[in-house]
Amino acid sequence: MRIDPEFKALIPPLSSDEYAQLRNNILEEGCIRDSLVVWAEEGILLDGHNRYKISQELSIPFNVSEISLPSRHAALNWIIDNQLGRRNLTPDQISYLRGKRYLVERGPHGGDRKSTEQNVLLNTAEDLAGEYGVSHMTIKRDAEYAEAVDSLAKTLGPEVRGEILSGDILVTRRSAIEWSKADEETQEEIADELA
């Protein structure tokens, strides 16, 4: 079983209390109630990263369920939808995941941007807006937020993503977007002030 950094980054971090509770539950009950979910074709962990880590630390066995998915794109969407189905997500985590879903569906930038491509992008935003019960502009703002958080994580280290999404670093979505546009030195200064 492999851990893919991009997949793991989609898993909202547990608070220290949540992590401690999960660890205690695994100590008491083991890790057999909820299977770890693995992408069958690639052997990559899709769900259960925290349970896997704790089980490995404590040398406790765990169950694995495999799911067959046709592509990396499908695997990313499966993780996002699975996470959005959880009850303990913060509004920022939900926004980030919806934004990531849009970015996955939209695909990479580039090429000749004709009006038909703009219609596809609008349709993607509208389709996701209908699925999640928000406006297409909310989806586009979510995507901008997700890009900003990922940009900050790329510059300042992946732990920053978790700190922003868990609320350990208190920053509004708009402020995170502005922060991501600053030069690297300014980003580091802001991170030090907010930490």
N, CA and C of each residue as an Amber inpcrd file, in Angstrom:
protein
   585
   0.8600000  -1.1810000   0.0000000   0.0000000   0.0000000   0.0000000
   0.8970000   1.2320000   0.0000000   0.5650000   2.1540000  -0.8990000
   1.3530000   3.3750000  -1.0260000   0.5410000   4.5870000  -0.5750000
   1.2620000   5.6100000  -0.1200000   0.6600000   6.8980000   0.2360000
   1.0380000   7.8830000  -0.8660000   0.0490000   8.5020000  -1.4810000
   0.2730000   9.5040000  -2.5140000   0.1380000  10.8780000  -1.8600000
   1.1740000  11.7270000  -1.9430000   1.1060000  13.0360000  -1.2670000
  -0.0700000  13.9020000  -1.7110000  -0.4110000  13.8750000  -2.9950000
  -1.5340000  14.6860000  -3.4700000  -2.8490000  14.1810000  -2.8810000
  -3.0090000  12.8760000  -2.7940000  -4.2190000  12.3030000  -2.2110000
  -4.2850000  12.6220000  -0.7170000  -3.1560000  12.4440000  -0.0240000
  -3.1250000  12.6930000   1.4170000  -3.4520000  14.1540000   1.7350000
  -3.0240000  15.0750000   0.8540000  -3.2720000  16.4970000   1.0730000
  -4.7570000  16.8330000   1.0410000  -5.5800000  15.9620000   0.4620000
  -7.0270000  16.2010000   0.4080000  -7.7330000  15.8000000   1.7030000
  -7.0330000  15.1240000   2.5810000  -7.6360000  14.6740000   3.8320000
  -7.4990000  15.7890000   4.8590000  -8.6040000  16.4120000   5.2680000
  -8.5060000  17.4760000   6.2670000  -7.8680000  16.9430000   7.5500000
  -6.9820000  17.7270000   8.1450000  -6.2820000  17.2620000   9.3420000
  -7.2230000  17.1420000  10.5300000  -6.9180000  16.1850000  11.3820000
  -7.6520000  16.0530000  12.6310000  -7.0620000  17.0300000  13.6420000
  -7.9120000  17.5510000  14.5050000  -7.3870000  18.3540000  15.6120000
  -6.6140000  17.4100000  16.5290000  -5.8190000  17.9630000  17.4110000
  -5.0510000  17.1080000  18.3270000  -5.9860000  16.2760000  19.2050000
  -7.1220000  16.8420000  19.5970000  -8.0950000  16.0800000  20.4000000
  -8.7150000  14.9400000  19.5860000  -9.0660000  15.2260000  18.3250000
  -9.6400000  14.1810000  17.4640000  -8.6350000  13.0540000  17.2240000
  -7.3850000  13.4340000  17.0010000  -6.3460000  12.4300000  16.7580000
  -6.1460000  11.5610000  18.0080000  -6.0970000  12.2080000  19.1790000
  -5.9330000  11.4660000  20.4330000  -7.1090000  10.5170000  20.6610000
  -8.3210000  10.9740000  20.3540000  -9.5000000  10.1200000  20.5130000
  -9.4420000   8.9250000  19.5630000  -9.0520000   9.1780000  18.3170000
  -8.9210000   8.0830000  17.3530000  -7.8660000   7.0900000  17.8140000
  -6.7650000   7.5800000  18.3090000  -5.6860000   6.7050000  18.8010000
  -6.1980000   5.8450000  19.9660000  -6.9160000   6.4740000  20.8940000
  -7.4810000   5.7220000  22.0310000  -8.4840000   4.6720000  21.5560000
  -9.3270000   5.0500000  20.5810000 -10.2970000   4.0870000  20.0390000
  -9.5950000   2.8880000  19.4160000  -8.5270000   3.1390000  18.6840000
  -7.7950000   2.0440000  18.0400000  -7.0930000   1.1840000  19.0840000
  -6.5730000   1.8160000  20.1160000  -5.9600000   1.0450000  21.2140000
  -6.9780000   0.1170000  21.8780000  -8.1900000   0.6300000  22.0950000
  -9.2210000  -0.1410000  22.7860000  -9.9140000  -1.1660000  21.8880000
 -10.2250000  -0.7670000  20.6340000 -11.0500000  -1.5990000  19.7620000
 -10.3020000  -2.2080000  18.5830000  -9.0850000  -1.7670000  18.3560000
  -8.3640000  -2.1860000  17.1620000  -8.7960000  -1.3430000  15.9690000
  -8.3140000  -1.7330000  14.8090000  -8.6210000  -0.9660000  13.5970000
  -9.2870000  -1.8840000  12.5810000 -10.3480000  -2.5450000  13.0270000
 -11.0350000  -3.4720000  12.1250000 -12.4550000  -3.0350000  11.8050000
 -12.9920000  -2.0960000  12.5650000 -14.3640000  -1.6500000  12.3320000
 -14.4930000  -0.9350000  10.9950000 -13.5920000   0.0010000  10.7260000
 -13.6040000   0.7530000   9.4800000 -12.3810000   0.3700000   8.6580000
 -12.6220000  -0.2050000   7.5060000 -11.5190000  -0.6180000   6.6370000
 -10.8120000   0.5840000   6.0410000  -9.5290000   0.4210000   5.7930000
  -8.8010000   1.3800000   4.9840000  -9.2240000   1.1280000   3.5440000
  -9.3620000   2.1710000   2.7580000  -9.8010000   2.0190000   1.3760000
  -8.6090000   2.2810000   0.4540000  -8.3660000   1.3050000  -0.4310000
  -7.2170000   1.3630000  -1.3300000  -7.7090000   1.3040000  -2.7710000
  -7.0940000   2.1090000  -3.6270000  -7.3620000   2.0740000  -5.0690000
  -6.7600000   0.7800000  -5.5940000  -7.6090000  -0.1340000  -6.0050000
  -7.1990000  -1.4910000  -6.3700000  -6.1270000  -1.5150000  -7.4510000
  -6.3100000  -0.7550000  -8.4910000  -5.3970000  -0.8120000  -9.6360000
  -4.0080000  -0.2630000  -9.3250000  -3.9190000   0.6620000  -8.3730000
  -2.6430000   1.3290000  -8.1020000  -2.0630000   1.0210000  -6.7180000
  -2.8730000   0.4150000  -5.8410000  -2.3860000   0.1210000  -4.4970000
  -2.1290000   1.3640000  -3.6590000  -2.8980000   2.4320000  -3.9330000
  -2.7160000   3.7040000  -3.2190000  -3.8530000   3.8880000  -2.2150000
  -3.4850000   4.2880000  -1.0030000  -4.4620000   4.5360000   0.0530000
  -5.3250000   5.7470000  -0.3040000  -6.6440000   5.5580000  -0.2630000
  -7.5960000   6.6340000  -0.5590000  -8.2480000   7.1770000   0.7070000
  -8.5080000   6.3030000   1.6650000  -9.1950000   6.7200000   2.8910000
  -8.6600000   5.9130000   4.0640000  -8.3760000   6.6110000   5.1630000
  -7.8890000   5.9470000   6.3650000  -6.4420000   6.2970000   6.6930000
  -5.9740000   7.4240000   6.2150000  -4.5780000   7.8090000   6.4340000
  -4.2260000   7.8960000   7.9170000  -5.0910000   8.4920000   8.7200000
  -4.8100000   8.6000000  10.1570000  -4.8740000   7.2310000  10.8350000
  -5.8780000   6.4270000  10.4740000  -5.9840000   5.0760000  11.0440000
  -4.7710000   4.2320000  10.6700000  -4.3160000   4.3730000   9.4300000
  -3.1410000   3.6300000   8.9730000  -1.8980000   4.0350000   9.7680000
  -1.6980000   5.3380000   9.9260000  -0.5310000   5.8380000  10.6600000
  -0.5330000   5.3150000  12.1020000  -1.6670000   5.4180000  12.7650000
  -1.7680000   4.9700000  14.1580000  -1.5810000   3.4650000  14.2520000
  -2.2020000   2.7280000  13.3470000  -2.0640000   1.2710000  13.3480000
  -0.6120000   0.8480000  13.1530000   0.0900000   1.5510000  12.2720000
   1.5070000   1.2470000  12.0440000   2.3260000   1.5490000  13.3030000
   2.0710000   2.6920000  13.9330000   2.8000000   3.0710000  15.1480000
   2.5940000   2.0570000  16.2650000   1.3720000   1.5540000  16.3860000
   1.0130000   0.6540000  17.4850000   1.1080000  -0.8270000  17.1030000
   1.4920000  -1.1050000  15.8560000   1.5670000  -2.4890000  15.3450000
   0.2390000  -3.2260000  15.5240000  -0.8380000  -2.5470000  15.1540000
  -2.1860000  -3.1060000  15.2540000  -2.6700000  -3.4380000  13.8480000
  -3.2070000  -4.6480000  13.6460000  -3.6890000  -5.0060000  12.3000000
  -4.8990000  -4.1750000  11.8850000  -5.1110000  -4.0940000  10.5730000
  -6.2170000  -3.3300000  10.0270000  -6.7860000  -4.0700000   8.8270000
  -8.0460000  -3.7790000   8.5300000  -8.6900000  -4.3370000   7.3430000
  -8.5190000  -3.3760000   6.1790000  -8.4830000  -3.9500000   4.9790000
  -8.3710000  -3.1460000   3.7630000  -9.5020000  -3.5300000   2.8220000
 -10.1690000  -2.5260000   2.2830000 -11.1440000  -2.7140000   1.2070000
 -10.5680000  -2.0680000  -0.0330000 -10.7310000  -2.7250000  -1.1610000
 -10.2440000  -2.1580000  -2.4170000 -11.4160000  -1.6430000  -3.2280000
 -11.1550000  -0.5600000  -3.9390000 -12.1620000   0.0130000  -4.8220000
 -11.5130000   0.1750000  -6.1910000 -12.2350000  -0.2200000  -7.2120000
 -11.7300000  -0.1230000  -8.5720000 -12.1380000   1.2180000  -9.1680000
 -11.1550000   1.9580000  -9.6460000 -11.4090000   3.2580000 -10.2560000
 -10.6490000   3.3350000 -11.5810000 -11.2350000   3.9710000 -12.5870000
 -10.6330000   3.9520000 -13.9210000  -9.4360000   4.8820000 -14.1190000
  -9.2580000   5.8880000 -13.2300000  -8.2020000   6.8720000 -13.4830000
  -7.8510000   7.6240000 -12.2070000  -6.7490000   8.3420000 -12.2780000
  -6.3430000   9.1970000 -11.1660000  -7.3970000  10.2830000 -10.9210000
  -7.9350000  10.8070000 -11.9890000  -9.0050000  11.8050000 -11.9200000
 -10.1780000  11.2470000 -11.0980000 -10.5790000  10.0280000 -11.3920000
 -11.6870000   9.3950000 -10.6600000 -11.3140000   9.1690000  -9.1960000
 -10.0610000   8.8180000  -8.9510000  -9.6110000   8.6000000  -7.5700000
  -9.6450000   9.9060000  -6.7770000  -9.1820000  10.9930000  -7.3800000
  -9.2310000  12.2930000  -6.7100000 -10.6710000  12.6780000  -6.3810000
 -11.5580000  12.5050000  -7.3350000 -12.9670000  12.8490000  -7.0960000
 -13.5800000  11.9570000  -6.0230000 -13.1960000  10.6740000  -5.9860000
 -13.7180000   9.7590000  -4.9630000 -13.3100000  10.2570000  -3.5750000
 -12.0450000  10.6390000  -3.4220000 -11.5590000  11.1250000  -2.1230000
 -12.3150000  12.3860000  -1.7100000 -12.4390000  13.3280000  -2.6430000
 -13.1190000  14.5900000  -2.3340000 -14.5650000  14.3320000  -1.9300000
 -15.2810000  13.5380000  -2.7080000 -16.6850000  13.2600000  -2.3810000
 -16.8040000  12.5110000  -1.0550000 -15.9000000  11.5940000  -0.8040000
 -15.9110000  10.8550000   0.4600000 -15.6910000  11.8060000   1.6340000
 -14.7430000  12.7210000   1.5000000 -14.4810000  13.6720000   2.5770000
 -15.6520000  14.6340000   2.7660000 -16.2510000  15.0960000   1.6700000
 -17.3830000  16.0160000   1.7740000 -18.6090000  15.3420000   2.4040000
 -18.6310000  14.0330000   2.4120000 -19.7210000  13.2960000   3.0390000
 -19.5750000  13.1750000   4.5450000 -18.4950000  13.6540000   5.0900000
 -18.2620000  13.5710000   6.5360000 -18.9160000  14.7500000   7.2410000
 -19.2720000  14.5520000   8.4930000 -19.9950000  15.5850000   9.2370000
 -19.0890000  16.5700000   9.9620000 -17.8290000  16.2260000  10.1470000
 -16.9830000  17.0470000  11.0130000 -16.1060000  18.0530000  10.2670000
 -16.4680000  18.4200000   9.0600000 -15.6630000  19.3680000   8.2960000
 -16.0310000  20.8100000   8.6380000 -15.0220000  21.6590000   8.6610000
 -15.2490000  23.0820000   8.8710000 -15.6750000  23.7080000   7.5400000
 -16.2610000  24.9000000   7.5760000 -16.6000000  25.5770000   6.3170000
 -15.3860000  25.7840000   5.4040000 -14.2160000  26.0770000   5.9800000
 -13.0140000  26.2540000   5.1580000 -12.5890000  24.9460000   4.5080000
 -12.7050000  23.8440000   5.2240000 -12.3630000  22.5440000   4.6470000
 -13.3230000  22.1870000   3.5100000 -14.5960000  22.4720000   3.7110000
 -15.5930000  22.2110000   2.6640000 -15.2910000  23.0610000   1.4300000
 -15.0040000  24.3400000   1.6530000 -14.6840000  25.2340000   0.5470000
 -13.4550000  24.7360000  -0.2120000 -12.4360000  24.3480000   0.5230000
 -11.2070000  23.8470000  -0.0970000 -11.4960000  22.6050000  -0.9450000
 -12.2480000  21.6640000  -0.4100000 -12.5280000  20.4250000  -1.1440000
 -13.3990000  20.6700000  -2.3790000 -14.4040000  21.5380000  -2.2550000
 -15.2060000  21.8690000  -3.4480000 -14.3260000  22.5250000  -4.5070000
 -13.4300000  23.4100000  -4.0620000 -12.5120000  24.0550000  -4.9900000
 -11.5950000  23.0600000  -5.6690000 -11.0860000  22.1040000  -4.9080000
 -10.2240000  21.0720000  -5.4920000 -10.9980000  20.2400000  -6.5050000
 -12.2450000  19.9350000  -6.1970000 -13.0710000  19.1610000  -7.1300000
 -13.2350000  19.9230000  -8.4440000 -13.5020000  21.2130000  -8.3590000
 -13.6230000  22.0260000  -9.5670000 -12.3150000  22.0080000 -10.3550000
 -11.1950000  22.1660000  -9.6530000  -9.8990000  22.1890000 -10.3260000
  -9.5970000  20.8590000 -11.0130000  -9.9830000  19.7570000 -10.3870000
  -9.7940000  18.4360000 -11.0030000 -10.6780000  18.3040000 -12.2370000
 -11.9400000  18.6950000 -12.1080000 -12.8910000  18.5850000 -13.2230000
 -12.5120000  19.5120000 -14.3740000 -12.0740000  20.6890000 -14.0330000
 -11.7230000  21.6870000 -15.0370000 -10.5010000  21.2700000 -15.8280000
  -9.5660000  20.6040000 -15.1850000  -8.3360000  20.2010000 -15.8500000
  -7.3350000  21.3370000 -15.8690000  -6.1750000  21.0690000 -16.4450000
  -5.1140000  22.0780000 -16.4510000  -5.4390000  23.2450000 -17.3750000
  -4.8900000  24.4010000 -17.0380000  -5.0050000  25.5790000 -17.9010000
  -4.1580000  25.3670000 -19.1350000  -4.3410000  26.2270000 -20.0890000
  -3.4670000  26.2120000 -21.2600000  -4.2530000  25.9860000 -22.5230000
  -3.5330000  26.0100000 -23.6230000  -4.1740000  25.7890000 -24.9020000
  -4.9150000  27.0220000 -25.3660000  -5.6290000  26.8700000 -26.4470000
  -6.3860000  27.9570000 -27.0410000  -7.7070000  28.0970000 -26.2990000
  -7.8800000  29.1910000 -25.5810000  -9.0840000  29.3970000 -24.7760000
 -10.1730000  30.0080000 -25.6320000 -10.9240000  29.1870000 -26.2850000
 -12.0270000  29.6470000 -27.1330000 -13.2960000  29.7060000 -26.3050000
 -14.2980000  30.3110000 -26.8580000 -15.5470000  30.4790000 -26.1130000
 -16.1440000  29.1340000 -25.7290000 -15.9390000  28.1010000 -26.5400000
 -16.4940000  26.7930000 -26.1830000 -15.8410000  26.2660000 -24.9100000
 -14.5310000  26.5160000 -24.7400000 -13.8590000  26.0730000 -23.5250000
 -14.3930000  26.8450000 -22.3220000 -14.6520000  28.1330000 -22.4890000
 -15.2180000  28.9290000 -21.4070000 -16.5900000  28.3750000 -21.0130000
 -17.3670000  27.9380000 -22.0110000 -18.6710000  27.3410000 -21.7120000
 -18.5160000  26.0470000 -20.9310000 -17.4950000  25.2480000 -21.2860000
 -17.2410000  24.0040000 -20.5490000 -16.8980000  24.3240000 -19.1020000
 -16.0390000  25.3510000 -18.8910000 -15.6690000  25.7270000 -17.5310000
 -16.8770000  26.2210000 -16.7510000 -17.7210000  27.0230000 -17.3820000
 -18.9320000  27.5030000 -16.7280000 -19.8550000  26.3370000 -16.4170000
 -19.9970000  25.4030000 -17.3730000 -20.8320000  24.2270000 -17.1300000
 -20.2940000  23.4010000 -15.9770000 -18.9680000  23.2600000 -15.8830000
 -18.3750000  22.5150000 -14.7690000 -18.7410000  23.1880000 -13.4560000
 -18.5770000  24.5010000 -13.3830000 -18.9250000  25.2340000 -12.1600000
 -20.4130000  25.1050000 -11.8580000 -21.2510000  25.2100000 -12.8780000
 -22.6980000  25.0950000 -12.6650000 -23.0950000  23.6830000 -12.2530000
 -22.4740000  22.6740000 -12.8680000 -22.7680000  21.2840000 -12.4960000
 -22.4230000  21.0320000 -11.0310000 -21.2340000  21.4710000 -10.6250000
 -20.8210000  21.2720000  -9.2330000 -21.6690000  22.1180000  -8.2870000
 -22.0270000  23.3120000  -8.7160000 -22.8960000  24.1590000  -7.8900000
 -24.2180000  23.4570000  -7.6190000 -24.7950000  22.8580000  -8.6500000
 -26.0370000  22.1130000  -8.4660000 -25.8560000  20.9160000  -7.5500000
 -24.7480000  20.2230000  -7.7020000 -24.4710000  19.0440000  -6.8680000
 -24.3230000  19.4180000  -5.3970000 -23.6700000  20.5610000  -5.1370000
 -23.3850000  20.9470000  -3.7520000 -24.3690000  21.9690000  -3.1840000
 -25.3130000  22.4330000  -3.9930000 -26.3220000  23.3660000  -3.5030000
 -25.7940000  24.7580000  -3.2240000 -24.8540000  25.2110000  -4.0590000
 -24.3050000  26.5590000  -3.9310000 -24.3260000  27.2080000  -5.3180000
 -23.8930000  28.4440000  -5.4200000 -23.8490000  29.1120000  -6.7240000
 -22.5700000  28.7340000  -7.4700000 -22.5920000  28.9460000  -8.7860000
 -21.3840000  28.6520000  -9.5620000 -20.2490000  29.6030000  -9.1820000
 -20.5800000  30.8040000  -8.7350000 -19.5440000  31.7360000  -8.2920000
 -18.9050000  31.2660000  -6.9820000 -19.6800000  30.6180000  -6.1230000
 -19.1120000  30.0440000  -4.9000000 -18.0880000  28.9790000  -5.2730000
 -18.4120000  28.1460000  -6.2480000 -17.4790000  27.1120000  -6.6970000
 -16.1950000  27.7540000  -7.2210000 -16.3280000  28.8130000  -8.0000000
 -15.1320000  29.4840000  -8.5360000 -14.3120000  30.1350000  -7.4150000
 -14.9870000  30.7300000  -6.4220000 -14.2570000  31.2930000  -5.2730000
 -13.5880000  30.1750000  -4.4690000 -14.2710000  29.0470000  -4.3420000
 -13.6720000  27.8960000  -3.6540000 -12.4030000  27.4450000  -4.3650000
 -12.4320000  27.4430000  -5.6980000 -11.2600000  27.0410000  -6.4750000
 -10.1050000  28.0180000  -6.2580000 -10.4230000  29.3030000  -6.2050000
  -9.3900000  30.3090000  -5.9660000  -8.7710000  30.1060000  -4.5810000
  -9.6090000  29.7940000  -3.6020000  -9.1340000  29.5290000  -2.2390000
  -8.2500000  28.2820000  -2.2120000  -8.6830000  27.2170000  -2.8670000
  -7.8990000  25.9770000  -2.9020000  -6.5390000  26.2050000  -3.5480000
  -6.5240000  26.9610000  -4.6450000  -5.2500000  27.2690000  -5.2980000
  -4.3450000  28.0770000  -4.3710000  -4.9160000  29.0100000  -3.6360000
  -4.1290000  29.8420000  -2.7170000  -3.5340000  28.9940000  -1.5930000
  -4.3400000  28.1430000  -0.9960000  -3.8550000  27.2930000   0.0940000
  -2.7590000  26.3630000  -0.4170000  -2.9480000  25.7820000  -1.5900000
  -1.9280000  24.9010000  -2.1620000  -0.6540000  25.6610000  -2.5050000
  -0.8030000  26.8830000  -2.9810000   0.3600000  27.7180000  -3.2880000
   1.1520000  28.0170000  -2.0150000   0.4570000  28.3540000  -0.9370000
   1.1190000  28.6080000   0.3370000   1.8160000  27.3470000   0.8490000
   1.1640000  26.2030000   0.6890000   1.7650000  24.9400000   1.1220000
   3.0150000  24.6240000   0.3060000   2.9850000  24.9600000  -0.9520000
   4.1490000  24.7140000  -1.8120000   5.3250000  25.5980000  -1.3870000
   5.0470000  26.8440000  -1.0480000   6.0970000  27.7850000  -0.6620000
   6.5650000  27.5650000   0.7760000   5.6170000  27.3930000   1.6980000
   5.9340000  27.3780000   3.1290000   5.9970000  25.9840000   3.7420000
   5.6130000  24.9680000   2.9840000   5.6310000  23.5950000   3.4790000
   4.2250000  23.0550000   3.6240000   4.0690000  21.7460000   3.4070000
   2.7260000  21.1460000   3.4020000   1.9790000  21.2620000   4.7290000
   2.6980000  21.4350000   5.8320000   2.0230000  21.5580000   7.1260000
   1.1660000  22.8160000   7.1930000   1.5040000  23.8390000   6.3910000
   0.7280000  25.0820000   6.3840000  -0.6920000  24.8190000   5.8990000
  -0.8520000  23.9250000   4.9230000  -2.1920000  23.5820000   4.4330000
  -3.0360000  23.0730000   5.5960000  -2.4950000  22.1440000   6.3490000
  -3.2250000  21.5930000   7.4810000  -3.5210000  22.6200000   8.5520000
  -2.5570000  23.5040000   8.8060000  -2.7480000  24.5240000   9.8300000
  -3.8330000  25.5240000   9.4340000  -3.8860000  25.8670000   8.1470000
  -4.9270000  26.7940000   7.6790000  -6.2870000  26.1050000   7.7450000
  -6.3630000  24.8770000   7.2110000  -7.6590000  24.2030000   7.1270000
  -8.1800000  23.7340000   8.4850000  -7.2940000  23.5120000   9.4370000
  -7.7470000  23.1050000  10.7710000  -8.0760000  24.3020000  11.6460000
  -7.6940000  25.5070000  11.1920000  -7.9410000  26.7040000  11.9860000
  -6.8220000  27.0220000  12.9510000  -5.7170000  26.2550000  12.9180000
  -4.5780000  26.5700000  13.7800000  -3.9580000  27.9120000  13.3700000
  -3.9880000  28.2080000  12.0810000  -3.6360000  29.5400000  11.5970000
  -4.9590000  30.2030000  11.2260000  -5.3050000  31.2460000  11.9380000
  -6.5750000  31.9260000  11.7050000  -6.4130000  32.9520000  10.5890000
  -6.9970000  32.6470000   9.4490000  -6.9170000  33.5340000   8.3020000
  -8.1960000  33.3580000   7.4910000  -8.7600000  34.4640000   7.0410000
  -9.9650000  34.3790000   6.2140000  -9.5930000  33.8360000   4.8410000
 -10.5830000  33.3860000   4.1120000 -10.3230000  32.8870000   2.7560000
  -9.7400000  33.9940000   1.8880000 -10.3210000  35.1840000   1.9640000
  -9.8290000  36.3110000   1.1610000  -8.3880000  36.6420000   1.5400000
  -8.0770000  36.6290000   2.8400000  -6.7110000  36.9130000   3.2850000
  -5.7330000  35.8450000   2.8160000  -6.1650000  34.5990000   2.8060000
  -5.2950000  33.5200000   2.3140000  -4.9700000  33.7280000   0.8370000
  -5.9520000  34.1600000   0.0780000  -5.7350000  34.4120000  -1.3520000
  -4.7350000  35.5540000  -1.5310000  -4.9130000  36.6410000  -0.7750000
  -3.9790000  37.7720000  -0.8700000  -2.5860000  37.3650000  -0.3970000
  -2.5140000  36.6090000   0.6750000  -1.2470000  36.1310000   1.2310000
  -0.4920000  35.3090000   0.1900000  -1.2130000  34.4680000  -0.5590000
  -0.5710000  33.6030000  -1.5550000   0.0280000  34.3960000  -2.7130000
  -0.4260000  35.6260000  -2.8990000   0.0760000  36.4570000  -3.9980000
   1.3340000  37.2310000  -3.6070000   1.6740000  37.2230000  -2.3230000
   2.8600000  37.9510000  -1.8560000   4.1310000  37.1880000  -2.2390000
   5.2730000  37.8820000  -2.1940000   6.5380000  37.1930000  -2.4660000
   6.8480000  36.2410000  -1.3030000   7.8000000  35.3480000  -1.5320000
   8.0920000  34.2880000  -0.5640000   8.4990000  34.8480000   0.8010000
   9.3130000  35.8840000   0.8160000   9.7630000  36.4670000   2.0840000
   8.5790000  37.0190000   2.8810000   7.6830000  37.7210000   2.1850000
   6.5020000  38.2720000   2.8510000   5.5990000  37.1470000   3.3440000
   5.4500000  36.0970000   2.5510000   4.6450000  34.9480000   2.9820000
   5.2040000  34.3610000   4.2680000   6.5120000  34.2150000   4.3500000
   7.1400000  33.6660000   5.5610000   6.9220000  34.5890000   6.7610000
   7.0380000  35.8950000   6.5540000   6.8060000  36.8500000   7.6360000
   5.3720000  36.7540000   8.1540000   4.4230000  36.6720000   7.2290000
   3.0130000  36.5610000   7.6160000   2.7810000  35.2600000   8.3800000
   3.3860000  34.1730000   7.9080000   3.2350000  32.8730000   8.5780000
   3.7560000  32.9510000  10.0120000   4.8940000  33.6020000  10.2020000
   5.4500000  33.7470000  11.5480000   4.5360000  34.5560000  12.4530000
   3.9260000  35.6220000  11.8960000   3.0160000  36.4520000  12.6870000
   1.7550000  35.6920000  13.0690000   1.2540000  34.8490000  12.1470000
  -0.0030000  34.1510000  12.3850000   0.1650000  32.8990000  13.2490000
   1.3580000  32.3330000  13.2580000   1.5800000  31.0580000  13.9800000
   1.4780000  31.2380000  15.4790000
